[in-house]
mmCIF file of C-alpha atoms in Angstrom:
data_model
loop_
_atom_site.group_PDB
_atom_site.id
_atom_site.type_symbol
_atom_site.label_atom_id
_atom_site.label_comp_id
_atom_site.label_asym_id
_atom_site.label_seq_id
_atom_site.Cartn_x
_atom_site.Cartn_y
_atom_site.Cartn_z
ATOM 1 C CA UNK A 1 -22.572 45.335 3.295
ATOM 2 C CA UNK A 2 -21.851 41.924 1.476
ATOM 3 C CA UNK A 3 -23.997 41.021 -1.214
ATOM 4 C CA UNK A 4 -23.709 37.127 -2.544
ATOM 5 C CA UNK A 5 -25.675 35.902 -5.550
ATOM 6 C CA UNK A 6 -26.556 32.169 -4.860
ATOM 7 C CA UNK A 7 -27.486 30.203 -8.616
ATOM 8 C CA UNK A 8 -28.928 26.616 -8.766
ATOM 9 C CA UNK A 9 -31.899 24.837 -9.691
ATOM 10 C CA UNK A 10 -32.313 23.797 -6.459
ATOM 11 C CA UNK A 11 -32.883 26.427 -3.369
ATOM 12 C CA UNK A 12 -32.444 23.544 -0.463
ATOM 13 C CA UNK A 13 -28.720 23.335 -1.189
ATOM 14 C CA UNK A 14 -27.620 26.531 0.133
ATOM 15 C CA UNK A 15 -29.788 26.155 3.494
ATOM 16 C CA UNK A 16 -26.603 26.323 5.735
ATOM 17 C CA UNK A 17 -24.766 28.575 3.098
ATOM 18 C CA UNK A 18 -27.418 31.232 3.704
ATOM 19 C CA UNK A 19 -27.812 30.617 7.147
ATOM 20 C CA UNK A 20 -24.417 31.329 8.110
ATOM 21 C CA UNK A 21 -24.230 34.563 5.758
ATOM 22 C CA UNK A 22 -27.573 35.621 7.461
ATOM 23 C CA UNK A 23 -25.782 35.137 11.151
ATOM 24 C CA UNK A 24 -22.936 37.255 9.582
ATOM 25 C CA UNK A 25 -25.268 40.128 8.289
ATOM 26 C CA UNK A 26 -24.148 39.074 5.038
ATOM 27 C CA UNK A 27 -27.199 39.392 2.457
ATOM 28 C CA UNK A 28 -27.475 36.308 0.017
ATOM 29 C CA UNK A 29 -29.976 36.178 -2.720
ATOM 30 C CA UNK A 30 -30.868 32.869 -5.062
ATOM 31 C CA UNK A 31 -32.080 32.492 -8.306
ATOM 32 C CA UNK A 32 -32.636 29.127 -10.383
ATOM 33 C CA UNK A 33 -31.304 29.729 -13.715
ATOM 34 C CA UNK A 34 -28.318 31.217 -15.490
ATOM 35 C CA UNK A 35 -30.544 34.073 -17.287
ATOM 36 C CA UNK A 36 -31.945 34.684 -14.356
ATOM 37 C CA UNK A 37 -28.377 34.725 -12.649
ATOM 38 C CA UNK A 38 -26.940 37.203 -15.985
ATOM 39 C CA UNK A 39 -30.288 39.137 -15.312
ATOM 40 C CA UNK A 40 -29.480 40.049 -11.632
ATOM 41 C CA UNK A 41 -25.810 40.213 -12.375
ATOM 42 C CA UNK A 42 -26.410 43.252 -14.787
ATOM 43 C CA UNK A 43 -28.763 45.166 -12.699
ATOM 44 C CA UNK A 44 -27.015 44.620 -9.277
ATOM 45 C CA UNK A 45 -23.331 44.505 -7.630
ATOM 46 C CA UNK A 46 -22.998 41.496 -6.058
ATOM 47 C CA UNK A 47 -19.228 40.795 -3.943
ATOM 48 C CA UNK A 48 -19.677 37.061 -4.734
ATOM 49 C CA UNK A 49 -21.163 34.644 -7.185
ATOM 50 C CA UNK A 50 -22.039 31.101 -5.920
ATOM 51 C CA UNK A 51 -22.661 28.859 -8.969
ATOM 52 C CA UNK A 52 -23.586 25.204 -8.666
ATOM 53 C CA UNK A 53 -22.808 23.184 -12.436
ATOM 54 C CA UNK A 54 -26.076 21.592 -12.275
ATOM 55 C CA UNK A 55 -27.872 24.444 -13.617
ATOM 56 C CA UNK A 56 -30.962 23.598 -16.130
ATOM 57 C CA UNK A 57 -29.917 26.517 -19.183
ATOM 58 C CA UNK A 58 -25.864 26.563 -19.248
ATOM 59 C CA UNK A 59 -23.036 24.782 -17.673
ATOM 60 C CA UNK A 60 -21.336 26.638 -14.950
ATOM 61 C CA UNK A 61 -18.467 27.122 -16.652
ATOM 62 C CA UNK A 62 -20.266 29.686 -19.616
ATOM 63 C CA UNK A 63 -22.404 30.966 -16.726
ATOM 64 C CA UNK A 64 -18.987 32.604 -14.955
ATOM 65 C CA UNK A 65 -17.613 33.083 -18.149
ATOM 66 C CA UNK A 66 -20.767 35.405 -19.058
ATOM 67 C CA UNK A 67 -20.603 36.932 -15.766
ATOM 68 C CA UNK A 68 -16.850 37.761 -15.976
ATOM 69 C CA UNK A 69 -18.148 39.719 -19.476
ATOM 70 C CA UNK A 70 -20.448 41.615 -17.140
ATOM 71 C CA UNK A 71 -17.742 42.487 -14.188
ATOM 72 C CA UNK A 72 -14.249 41.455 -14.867
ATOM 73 C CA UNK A 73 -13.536 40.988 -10.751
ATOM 74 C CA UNK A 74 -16.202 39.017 -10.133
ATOM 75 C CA UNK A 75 -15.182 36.617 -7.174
ATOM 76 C CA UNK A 76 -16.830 33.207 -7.947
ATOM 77 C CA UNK A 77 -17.387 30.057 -6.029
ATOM 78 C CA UNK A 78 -18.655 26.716 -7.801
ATOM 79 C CA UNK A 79 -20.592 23.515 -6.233
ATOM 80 C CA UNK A 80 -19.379 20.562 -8.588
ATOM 81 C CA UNK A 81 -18.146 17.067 -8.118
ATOM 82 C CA UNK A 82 -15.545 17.448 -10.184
ATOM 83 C CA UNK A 83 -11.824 15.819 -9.085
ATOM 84 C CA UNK A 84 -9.881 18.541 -8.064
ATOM 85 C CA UNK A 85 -7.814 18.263 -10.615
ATOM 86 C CA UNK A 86 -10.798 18.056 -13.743
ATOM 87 C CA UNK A 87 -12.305 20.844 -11.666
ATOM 88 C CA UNK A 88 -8.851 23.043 -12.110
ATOM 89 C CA UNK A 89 -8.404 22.092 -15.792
ATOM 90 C CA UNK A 90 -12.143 23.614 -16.474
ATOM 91 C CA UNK A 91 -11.962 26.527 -14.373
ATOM 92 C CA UNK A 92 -8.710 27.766 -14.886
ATOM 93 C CA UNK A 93 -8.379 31.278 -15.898
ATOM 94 C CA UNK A 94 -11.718 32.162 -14.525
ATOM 95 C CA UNK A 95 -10.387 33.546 -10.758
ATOM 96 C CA UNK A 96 -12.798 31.498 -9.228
ATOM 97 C CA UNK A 97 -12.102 31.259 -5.808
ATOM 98 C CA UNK A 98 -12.712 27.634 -4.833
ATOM 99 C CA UNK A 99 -14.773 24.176 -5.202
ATOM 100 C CA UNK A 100 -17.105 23.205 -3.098
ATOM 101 C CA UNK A 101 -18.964 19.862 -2.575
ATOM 102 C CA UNK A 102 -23.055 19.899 -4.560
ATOM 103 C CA UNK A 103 -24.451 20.196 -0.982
ATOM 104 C CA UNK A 104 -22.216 22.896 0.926
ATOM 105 C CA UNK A 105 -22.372 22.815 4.557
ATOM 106 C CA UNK A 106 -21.949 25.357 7.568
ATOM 107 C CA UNK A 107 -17.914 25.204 7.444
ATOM 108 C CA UNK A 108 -17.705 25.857 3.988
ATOM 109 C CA UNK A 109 -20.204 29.037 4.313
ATOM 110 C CA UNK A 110 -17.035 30.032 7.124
ATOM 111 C CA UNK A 111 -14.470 28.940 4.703
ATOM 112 C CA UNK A 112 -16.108 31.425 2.032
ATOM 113 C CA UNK A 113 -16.155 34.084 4.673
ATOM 114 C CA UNK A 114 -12.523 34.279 6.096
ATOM 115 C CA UNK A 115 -11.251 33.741 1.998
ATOM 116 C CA UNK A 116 -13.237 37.423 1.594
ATOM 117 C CA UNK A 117 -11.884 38.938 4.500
ATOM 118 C CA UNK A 118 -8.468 37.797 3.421
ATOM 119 C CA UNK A 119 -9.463 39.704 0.125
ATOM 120 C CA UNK A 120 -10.365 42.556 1.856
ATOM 121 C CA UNK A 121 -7.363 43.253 4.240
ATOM 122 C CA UNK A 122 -5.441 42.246 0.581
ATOM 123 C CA UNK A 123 -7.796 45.137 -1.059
ATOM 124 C CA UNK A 124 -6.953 47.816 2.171
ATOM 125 C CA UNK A 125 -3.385 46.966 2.273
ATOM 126 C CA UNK A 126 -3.414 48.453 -1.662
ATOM 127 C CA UNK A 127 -5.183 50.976 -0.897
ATOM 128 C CA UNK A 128 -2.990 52.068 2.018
ATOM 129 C CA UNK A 129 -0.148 51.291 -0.602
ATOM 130 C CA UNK A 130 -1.577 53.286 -3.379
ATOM 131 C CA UNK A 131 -1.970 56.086 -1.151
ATOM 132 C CA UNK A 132 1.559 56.602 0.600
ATOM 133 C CA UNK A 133 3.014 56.389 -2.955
ATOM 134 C CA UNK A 134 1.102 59.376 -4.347
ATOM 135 C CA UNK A 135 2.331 61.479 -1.556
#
């Protein structure tokens, strides 16, 4: 089953993010605070981090960078109102997935979806890869 780690300061602005991951037996938990976000991080495996900037301990930015310390594949999504462009030039090199706007909505929950099922048919393809080679 999916597991996604929701991180603000605010639990409101993931009301149709969780939503839609509930209606897709997806399991989504929040917390308010980058510690609290490393905390969970350590002790659980999550298959996606949603991170919004506004966070009141650390800037998103050291928060995925600290996270990427804890699992190197961490798949990331950040709410900011960065341009695109701003928002490339301070995320680059972190593999996070995509940008979304500070209060997400239903389609972007779906966007997040069919992005990790693309990663998993990527994953199986490997794997089906992997295995016909070491026959």
């Amino acid at each position: 089953m999916t597991t996604i780690l929701l991180t603000s300061k605010e639990r409101s602005i993931f009301k149709e993010l969780a939503a839609q991951f509930s209606d897709n037996q997806i399991i989504s938990e929040w917390v308010g605070s980058a510690q609290e976000a490393i905390s969970e991080l350590t002790d659980k495996k999550f298959d996606l981090f949603i991170v919004s900037e506004d966070l009141p301990d650390m800037t998103g930015r050291q928060l995925i960078e600290e996270a990427l310390f804890k699992n190197a594949m961490m798949n990331s999504v950040v709410l900011s109102q960065l341009p695109h462009d701003k928002f490339h030039e301070t995320y680059e090199g972190l593999g996070v997935l995509m940008q979304l706007s500070l209060n997400p909505e239903k389609q972007d929950a779906q966007n997040i979806l069919d992005y990790l099922n693309r990663i998993e048919q990527i994953q199986q393809q490997m794997g089906t890869i992997k295995g016909e080679s070491n026959r």
